[in-house]
Phi, psi and omega in degrees: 000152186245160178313326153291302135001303183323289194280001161289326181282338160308323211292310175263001165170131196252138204289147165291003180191129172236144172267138168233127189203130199181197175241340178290117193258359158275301176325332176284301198307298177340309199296291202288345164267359151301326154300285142000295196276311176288005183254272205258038168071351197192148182281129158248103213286150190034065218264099183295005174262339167281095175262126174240135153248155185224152200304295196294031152206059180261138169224105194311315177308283181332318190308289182308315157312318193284313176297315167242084130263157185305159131285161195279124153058014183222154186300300195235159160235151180238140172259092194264155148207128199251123162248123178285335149230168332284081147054052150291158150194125191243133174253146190215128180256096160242168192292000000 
């Protein structure tokens, strides 16, 4: 899916895992705050509910744990994991 896709397809409606996957790294970013922005209406800095993990300091427990604990005081939670190669983000939306 392209970027324009994407961002037509938030519009109706947002998927529980997304792939990001490309050579452009503002389009990857671009993507996850787009998403990011149709999940909680706003980019929120130290957004407790927002987790980024990334592979080369990935802790597999922590990962699973972040995944299924609920979210705080919010409808969804977001999950990042960025693998820098090959230039990945795999994203996860839970209830």
């Amino acid at each position: 899916m392209k970027f324009a896709e994407l961002k037509k397809s938030l519009l109706s409606a947002v998927m529980p895992c997304y792939f990001v996957s490309g050579d452009d790294p503002f389009l990857r970013e671009n993507s996850c705050s787009l998403i990011e922005k149709q999940i909680f209406g706003q980019i929120i800095k130290n957004n407790l509910n927002k987790q980024v993990f990334t592979s080369d300091e990935l802790d597999p427990v922590k990962f699973i744990d972040t995944l299924n604990t609920m979210p705080f005081f919010a409808e969804k939670k977001l999950v990042i994991l960025k693998v820098y190669e090959p230039n990945e983000i795999l994203i996860f939306i839970l209830p």
